[in-house]
Coordinates of C-alpha atoms in Angstrom, one line a residue:
Chain A
M1 CA 16.5 65.2 83.6
E2 CA 18.7 63.0 85.8
F3 CA 22.0 63.7 87.6
C4 CA 23.9 61.5 85.2
D5 CA 23.0 64.0 82.4
C6 CA 25.4 66.4 84.0
L7 CA 28.3 64.0 83.4
P8 CA 28.6 63.1 79.7
M9 CA 31.1 60.4 80.5
W10 CA 28.7 58.7 82.9
S11 CA 28.6 55.4 80.9
A12 CA 32.4 55.1 81.2
L13 CA 32.1 54.7 85.0
S14 CA 31.8 51.2 86.4
G15 CA 28.6 50.2 88.1
A16 CA 30.3 50.5 91.5
Q17 CA 31.6 54.0 90.7
Q18 CA 28.1 55.1 89.6
G19 CA 26.7 53.6 92.7
R20 CA 29.2 55.5 94.9
L21 CA 28.3 58.8 93.3
L22 CA 24.5 58.2 93.4
G23 CA 24.6 56.7 96.9
G24 CA 25.5 60.0 98.7
L25 CA 23.6 62.3 96.3
V26 CA 21.5 65.0 97.9
R27 CA 18.8 66.8 96.0
R28 CA 18.3 70.5 97.0
Q29 CA 15.9 73.3 96.1
V30 CA 17.2 76.8 96.8
K31 CA 15.6 80.1 96.6
K32 CA 16.8 83.0 94.5
G33 CA 19.4 84.9 96.6
A34 CA 20.5 81.9 98.7
V35 CA 24.2 81.4 99.4
I36 CA 24.9 77.8 98.6
H37 CA 28.6 77.8 99.3
S38 CA 31.1 80.2 100.7
G39 CA 34.8 79.6 101.1
S40 CA 34.7 79.8 104.9
T41 CA 31.9 77.1 105.3
G42 CA 34.2 74.2 104.3
C43 CA 33.6 71.7 101.6
T44 CA 30.1 71.7 100.2
G45 CA 30.8 69.1 97.6
L46 CA 30.4 69.0 93.8
L47 CA 27.3 70.9 92.7
A48 CA 25.3 69.9 89.5
V49 CA 22.6 72.2 88.4
E50 CA 19.2 70.7 87.3
H51 CA 17.4 74.0 86.6
G52 CA 17.9 77.6 87.6
Q53 CA 21.0 79.7 87.7
L54 CA 24.0 80.0 90.0
R55 CA 26.7 82.6 90.2
A56 CA 30.3 82.0 91.4
Y57 CA 32.2 85.0 92.6
I58 CA 35.0 86.2 94.7
L59 CA 34.9 88.8 97.5
S60 CA 37.5 91.4 98.5
A61 CA 38.3 92.1 102.1
E62 CA 36.2 95.2 101.8
G63 CA 33.2 93.2 100.6
R64 CA 33.5 94.0 96.9
E65 CA 32.6 91.3 94.5
I66 CA 33.3 90.1 90.9
T67 CA 31.6 87.4 89.1
L68 CA 33.9 84.6 87.9
Y69 CA 31.3 82.6 86.0
R70 CA 27.7 81.5 86.0
L71 CA 26.2 78.0 86.0
F72 CA 23.1 76.9 84.2
S73 CA 21.2 73.6 83.7
R74 CA 23.7 70.6 83.5
D75 CA 26.7 72.7 84.6
V76 CA 28.9 71.3 87.4
C77 CA 30.6 73.5 90.0
L78 CA 34.0 72.3 91.0
F79 CA 35.2 75.0 93.5
S80 CA 32.5 74.1 96.0
A81 CA 34.5 70.9 96.3
A82 CA 37.9 72.6 96.7
C83 CA 38.9 70.2 99.5
V84 CA 39.0 67.3 97.0
M85 CA 40.8 69.4 94.3
R86 CA 44.3 69.7 95.5
G87 CA 46.0 72.9 94.5
I88 CA 43.0 75.2 94.9
Q89 CA 43.9 78.1 97.1
F90 CA 41.1 80.6 96.8
D91 CA 37.6 81.0 98.1
V92 CA 34.7 81.1 95.8
T93 CA 31.2 82.0 96.9
V94 CA 28.3 80.4 95.1
S95 CA 24.8 81.9 95.3
A96 CA 21.5 81.3 93.4
E97 CA 20.5 84.0 90.9
K98 CA 17.1 82.2 90.3
D99 CA 15.2 79.6 92.2
T100 CA 17.4 76.6 91.5
G101 CA 17.2 72.8 91.7
L102 CA 20.5 71.1 92.2
W103 CA 22.3 67.9 93.2
V104 CA 25.2 67.8 95.7
V105 CA 27.8 65.1 95.5
P106 CA 29.5 64.8 98.8
A107 CA 33.2 65.5 98.6
E108 CA 34.4 62.1 99.8
A109 CA 32.4 60.2 97.2
C110 CA 33.7 62.5 94.5
R111 CA 37.3 62.1 95.7
Q112 CA 37.1 58.3 95.7
V113 CA 35.7 58.0 92.2
M114 CA 38.0 60.6 90.8
E115 CA 41.0 58.8 92.1
Q116 CA 40.0 55.6 90.4
S117 CA 38.4 56.8 87.2
A118 CA 40.5 58.5 84.4
P119 CA 37.3 59.4 82.5
L120 CA 35.9 61.3 85.5
A121 CA 39.3 62.9 86.3
N122 CA 39.7 64.0 82.6
H123 CA 36.1 65.4 82.6
I124 CA 36.8 67.4 85.7
N125 CA 39.9 68.6 84.0
E126 CA 37.9 69.8 81.0
I127 CA 35.5 71.7 83.3
M128 CA 38.4 73.3 85.1
A129 CA 40.0 74.3 81.8
A130 CA 36.7 75.9 80.6
R131 CA 36.4 77.9 83.9
F132 CA 40.0 78.9 83.6
S133 CA 39.3 80.2 80.1
E134 CA 36.5 82.3 81.5
V135 CA 38.7 83.8 84.2
V136 CA 41.5 84.6 81.7
W137 CA 38.9 86.3 79.5
L138 CA 37.8 88.2 82.7
I139 CA 41.4 89.4 83.3
E140 CA 41.6 90.7 79.7
Q141 CA 38.3 92.5 80.2
V142 CA 39.4 94.1 83.5
L143 CA 42.9 95.1 82.2
W144 CA 42.3 96.1 78.7
K145 CA 38.6 96.8 78.1
R146 CA 37.0 100.1 78.8
M147 CA 34.1 100.1 81.4
D148 CA 31.5 101.3 78.8
K149 CA 32.2 98.1 76.7
R150 CA 32.1 95.9 79.8
V151 CA 28.7 97.3 80.8
A152 CA 27.4 96.9 77.3
S153 CA 28.7 93.2 77.2
F154 CA 27.1 92.5 80.6
L155 CA 23.7 93.9 79.6
L156 CA 23.7 91.9 76.3
E157 CA 24.7 88.7 78.1
E158 CA 22.0 89.3 80.7
A159 CA 19.3 90.0 78.1
A160 CA 20.3 86.8 76.3
I161 CA 20.0 84.8 79.5
E162 CA 16.6 86.4 80.4
G163 CA 15.3 86.3 76.8
Q164 CA 14.1 89.9 77.1
A165 CA 15.3 93.4 76.8
L166 CA 13.8 94.6 80.1
L167 CA 16.1 93.7 82.9
C168 CA 15.1 93.9 86.6
I169 CA 18.5 94.7 88.0
T170 CA 20.0 97.3 90.3
H171 CA 23.2 99.3 89.6
E172 CA 24.7 97.8 92.7
T173 CA 24.2 94.3 91.3
I174 CA 25.8 95.2 88.0
A175 CA 28.7 96.7 89.9
N176 CA 29.1 93.5 91.9
H177 CA 29.2 91.4 88.7
L178 CA 31.9 93.7 87.2
G179 CA 34.0 94.2 90.2
T180 CA 33.5 98.0 90.4
H181 CA 31.6 100.6 92.4
R182 CA 27.9 101.4 92.0
E183 CA 28.7 105.0 91.2
V184 CA 30.8 104.0 88.2
V185 CA 28.0 101.9 86.9
T186 CA 25.4 104.6 87.4
R187 CA 27.6 107.1 85.6
M188 CA 28.1 104.7 82.7
L189 CA 24.4 103.8 82.4
R190 CA 23.5 107.5 82.3
Y191 CA 26.0 107.9 79.5
L192 CA 24.5 104.9 77.6
Q193 CA 21.0 106.4 78.1
G194 CA 22.2 109.7 76.7
E195 CA 23.4 107.8 73.6
G196 CA 20.0 106.2 73.3
L197 CA 21.3 102.7 74.0
V198 CA 19.4 102.0 77.2
R199 CA 16.3 103.3 79.1
L200 CA 16.6 103.6 82.9
A201 CA 13.8 103.4 85.4
R202 CA 13.6 102.5 89.1
G203 CA 15.0 99.0 89.5
T204 CA 15.2 98.3 85.7
V205 CA 17.5 98.8 82.8
E206 CA 16.0 98.3 79.3
L207 CA 18.1 97.7 76.3
A208 CA 16.8 100.3 73.8
D209 CA 19.2 99.6 71.0
E210 CA 20.8 96.1 71.1
A211 CA 22.6 96.6 67.7
G212 CA 24.1 99.8 69.1
L213 CA 25.2 98.1 72.3
R214 CA 26.7 95.3 70.2
A215 CA 28.6 97.8 68.0
L216 CA 29.9 99.6 71.2
Q217 CA 31.0 96.2 72.6
Q218 CA 33.1 95.4 69.5
T219 CA 34.8 98.8 68.9
Chain B
M1 CA 67.6 65.4 87.7
E2 CA 65.4 63.3 85.3
F3 CA 62.1 64.0 83.5
C4 CA 60.2 61.7 85.9
D5 CA 61.1 64.0 88.8
C6 CA 58.7 66.5 87.4
L7 CA 55.8 64.0 87.8
P8 CA 55.5 62.9 91.5
M9 CA 53.0 60.2 90.5
W10 CA 55.4 58.7 88.0
S11 CA 55.5 55.3 89.8
A12 CA 51.7 55.0 89.5
L13 CA 52.1 54.8 85.8
S14 CA 52.4 51.4 84.1
G15 CA 55.7 50.5 82.3
A16 CA 53.9 50.9 79.0
Q17 CA 52.6 54.4 80.0
Q18 CA 56.1 55.5 81.2
G19 CA 57.5 54.2 77.9
R20 CA 55.0 56.1 75.9
L21 CA 55.9 59.4 77.6
L22 CA 59.6 58.8 77.5
G23 CA 59.5 57.6 73.9
G24 CA 58.6 60.9 72.3
L25 CA 60.5 63.1 74.8
V26 CA 62.5 65.9 73.4
R27 CA 65.3 67.7 75.3
R28 CA 65.7 71.4 74.6
Q29 CA 68.0 74.1 75.7
V30 CA 66.7 77.6 75.1
K31 CA 68.3 81.0 75.5
K32 CA 67.0 83.8 77.7
G33 CA 64.4 85.7 75.8
A34 CA 63.4 82.9 73.5
V35 CA 59.7 82.3 72.9
I36 CA 59.0 78.6 73.4
H37 CA 55.2 78.6 72.8
S38 CA 52.8 81.1 71.4
G39 CA 49.0 80.5 71.0
S40 CA 49.2 80.9 67.3
T41 CA 51.9 78.3 66.7
G42 CA 49.7 75.3 67.5
C43 CA 50.4 72.6 70.0
T44 CA 53.9 72.6 71.4
G45 CA 53.2 69.8 74.0
L46 CA 53.6 69.6 77.7
L47 CA 56.7 71.4 78.9
A48 CA 58.7 70.3 82.0
V49 CA 61.4 72.6 83.3
E50 CA 64.8 71.0 84.3
H51 CA 66.5 74.3 85.2
G52 CA 66.0 77.9 84.4
Q53 CA 62.9 80.0 84.4
L54 CA 59.9 80.4 82.1
R55 CA 57.1 83.0 82.0
A56 CA 53.6 82.4 80.8
Y57 CA 51.7 85.5 79.8
I58 CA 48.8 86.7 77.7
L59 CA 48.9 89.5 75.1
S60 CA 46.3 92.1 74.3
A61 CA 45.4 93.0 70.7
E62 CA 47.6 96.1 71.2
G63 CA 50.6 94.0 72.3
R64 CA 50.3 94.7 76.0
E65 CA 51.2 91.8 78.3
I66 CA 50.5 90.5 81.8
T67 CA 52.3 87.6 83.5
L68 CA 49.9 84.8 84.5
Y69 CA 52.6 82.7 86.3
R70 CA 56.2 81.6 86.2
L71 CA 57.7 78.2 86.0
F72 CA 60.8 77.0 87.7
S73 CA 62.7 73.7 88.0
R74 CA 60.3 70.7 88.1
D75 CA 57.3 72.8 87.1
V76 CA 55.1 71.6 84.3
C77 CA 53.4 73.9 81.8
L78 CA 50.0 72.7 80.7
F79 CA 48.8 75.4 78.4
S80 CA 51.4 74.8 75.8
A81 CA 49.5 71.5 75.3
A82 CA 46.1 73.2 75.0
C83 CA 45.1 71.0 72.1
V84 CA 45.0 68.0 74.4
M85 CA 43.2 69.9 77.3
R86 CA 39.7 70.2 76.1
G87 CA 38.0 73.3 77.2
I88 CA 41.0 75.7 77.0
Q89 CA 40.0 78.7 74.9
F90 CA 42.7 81.2 75.4
D91 CA 46.2 81.7 74.0
V92 CA 49.2 81.7 76.4
T93 CA 52.7 82.7 75.3
V94 CA 55.6 81.1 77.1
S95 CA 59.1 82.6 77.0
A96 CA 62.4 82.0 78.8
E97 CA 63.4 84.5 81.4
K98 CA 66.7 82.7 81.9
D99 CA 68.7 80.2 79.9
T100 CA 66.5 77.1 80.4
G101 CA 66.7 73.4 80.0
L102 CA 63.4 71.7 79.5
W103 CA 61.7 68.6 78.2
V104 CA 58.8 68.6 75.7
V105 CA 56.3 65.7 75.8
P106 CA 54.6 65.6 72.5
A107 CA 50.8 66.4 72.7
E108 CA 49.7 63.0 71.3
A109 CA 51.7 60.9 73.8
C110 CA 50.4 63.1 76.6
R111 CA 46.8 62.7 75.5
Q112 CA 47.0 59.0 75.2
V113 CA 48.5 58.4 78.7
M114 CA 46.1 61.0 80.3
E115 CA 43.1 59.2 78.8
Q116 CA 44.2 55.9 80.4
S117 CA 45.7 57.0 83.7
A118 CA 43.7 58.4 86.5
P119 CA 46.8 59.3 88.5
L120 CA 48.2 61.4 85.6
A121 CA 44.8 63.0 84.9
N122 CA 44.4 63.9 88.6
H123 CA 47.9 65.3 88.7
I124 CA 47.2 67.5 85.7
N125 CA 44.1 68.6 87.5
E126 CA 46.1 69.6 90.5
I127 CA 48.5 71.6 88.4
M128 CA 45.6 73.3 86.7
A129 CA 44.0 74.1 90.0
A130 CA 47.2 75.7 91.2
R131 CA 47.5 77.8 88.1
F132 CA 43.9 78.7 88.4
S133 CA 44.6 79.9 92.0
E134 CA 47.4 82.1 90.8
V135 CA 45.1 83.7 88.1
V136 CA 42.4 84.4 90.6
W137 CA 45.0 86.0 92.9
L138 CA 46.0 88.1 89.9
I139 CA 42.4 89.3 89.4
E140 CA 42.2 90.3 93.0
Q141 CA 45.4 92.3 92.6
V142 CA 44.3 94.0 89.4
L143 CA 40.9 94.8 90.7
W144 CA 41.5 95.6 94.3
K145 CA 45.2 96.4 95.0
R146 CA 46.7 99.7 94.4
M147 CA 49.6 99.9 91.9
D148 CA 52.1 100.9 94.6
K149 CA 51.5 97.7 96.4
R150 CA 51.6 95.6 93.2
V151 CA 55.0 97.1 92.3
A152 CA 56.3 96.5 95.8
S153 CA 55.1 92.9 95.7
F154 CA 56.7 92.3 92.3
L155 CA 60.0 93.7 93.4
L156 CA 60.1 91.6 96.5
E157 CA 59.2 88.5 94.5
E158 CA 61.8 89.2 91.9
A159 CA 64.5 89.8 94.6
A160 CA 63.5 86.5 96.2
I161 CA 63.9 84.6 92.9
E162 CA 67.2 86.3 92.1
G163 CA 68.5 86.0 95.7
Q164 CA 69.7 89.6 95.6
A165 CA 68.5 93.1 96.1
L166 CA 69.9 94.6 92.9
L167 CA 67.6 93.8 90.0
C168 CA 68.7 94.2 86.4
I169 CA 65.3 95.0 85.0
T170 CA 63.7 97.7 82.9
H171 CA 60.5 99.7 83.7
E172 CA 59.1 98.3 80.5
T173 CA 59.6 94.7 81.7
I174 CA 58.0 95.4 85.0
A175 CA 55.0 97.0 83.2
N176 CA 54.7 93.9 81.0
H177 CA 54.6 91.7 84.1
L178 CA 51.9 93.8 85.7
G179 CA 49.7 94.5 82.7
T180 CA 50.2 98.3 82.8
H181 CA 52.1 101.0 81.0
R182 CA 55.8 101.9 81.3
E183 CA 54.9 105.4 82.3
V184 CA 52.8 104.2 85.3
V185 CA 55.7 102.0 86.5
T186 CA 58.3 104.8 86.1
R187 CA 56.1 107.2 88.1
M188 CA 55.6 104.6 90.8
L189 CA 59.3 103.7 91.1
R190 CA 60.2 107.4 91.4
Y191 CA 57.6 107.7 94.2
L192 CA 59.1 104.6 95.9
Q193 CA 62.6 106.1 95.5
G194 CA 61.4 109.3 97.1
E195 CA 60.2 107.2 100.0
G196 CA 63.7 105.7 100.3
L197 CA 62.4 102.2 99.4
V198 CA 64.3 101.7 96.2
R199 CA 67.3 103.2 94.4
L200 CA 67.1 103.6 90.6
A201 CA 69.9 103.6 88.0
R202 CA 70.0 102.9 84.3
G203 CA 68.7 99.4 83.8
T204 CA 68.6 98.5 87.5
V205 CA 66.2 98.8 90.4
E206 CA 67.7 98.2 93.9
L207 CA 65.6 97.3 96.9
A208 CA 66.9 99.8 99.5
D209 CA 64.5 98.9 102.2
E210 CA 63.0 95.5 102.0
A211 CA 61.2 95.8 105.3
G212 CA 59.6 99.0 104.2
L213 CA 58.5 97.5 100.9
R214 CA 57.0 94.6 102.8
A215 CA 55.1 96.9 105.1
L216 CA 53.8 98.8 102.1
Q217 CA 52.7 95.6 100.4
Q218 CA 50.7 94.7 103.5
T219 CA 49.0 97.9 104.3

């Protein structure tokens, strides 16, 4: 897989524009847990994921977290290049959830090509609209969904990503994804265990009844 | 004021592109309370506000609401043209909070010019990033701010928009802005009245102590 596979409109760029993007490209390998971008560390640039998994989240003043969205192979992260996207007024932190290989397009190269190229600008638009949709979905969840359904949805999503029902994940981590406290998650997982939907052990949560979790999520 | 005043990059469009946008332009006057766009009614097109005030909000399955953002003179509403913004997967409702004069750019004209023009595509990007920022701010409020501060913030914002301390607004309307229940707002307003921060009467809320509300908001 090459960098250009992350930009489906690659062939609509001129040779000079392609060269400008490729010229400054930096290849990085990051370990699971590494923080790749945080709002306060300035403008990292556009990130494109080759393999692995990234998480974009916001932090409260008290250090609480909530996941905005995740990035997988071929996904592009815009908010690490907030300095070239006028109008962005919030800080996103991006960290690696798995060992990840990625490309970094320096902010200035990105800005120059976006200014010239309608296809790139429209593609960036499309990515932003998709992320926007995820964040609106998140608001609906937070406002109008009960926490039991949110935990069920999170576990099902996680199992789908991992391709297995046994998840190595702490209650703290789940709370950070969902923007709530560890105690709330622990209480909820115990309730779900009582219902026979999950099995808990030290450092793991196992989905015992995926159909039941799916039914709970949809009630 | 003309339509082109809503697009600061107007002069970067070609004559043909300007003509394409102006050609299909529809001028509308809507009354306070009118619903201008709802997710289910298809693609209204890009809205540009001449004068007045619009509100963009999402609705839950049970009919609850939360305000995503408001639009004033010169503001452009993108999500009423979701059909031309690939990647948007949520339904926004737009209604008039005051008698409003606006222009509608038909979706197809908008799509054609955006595809050709990097300046327009980048400007749309900037608007989307600004709205995105408002929605991330909203998530932070909903997750991490206490309801007393959210009500105080809302009242201060409303008084700033109206240019007066006496607001003609129902508890139900405030609840719909904040994504909560009327009862919650009523309880909170009574608490604020007890603290001497507001004065309540039938159909009105008066800010009795703006400095006090501001202090509460910032604690």
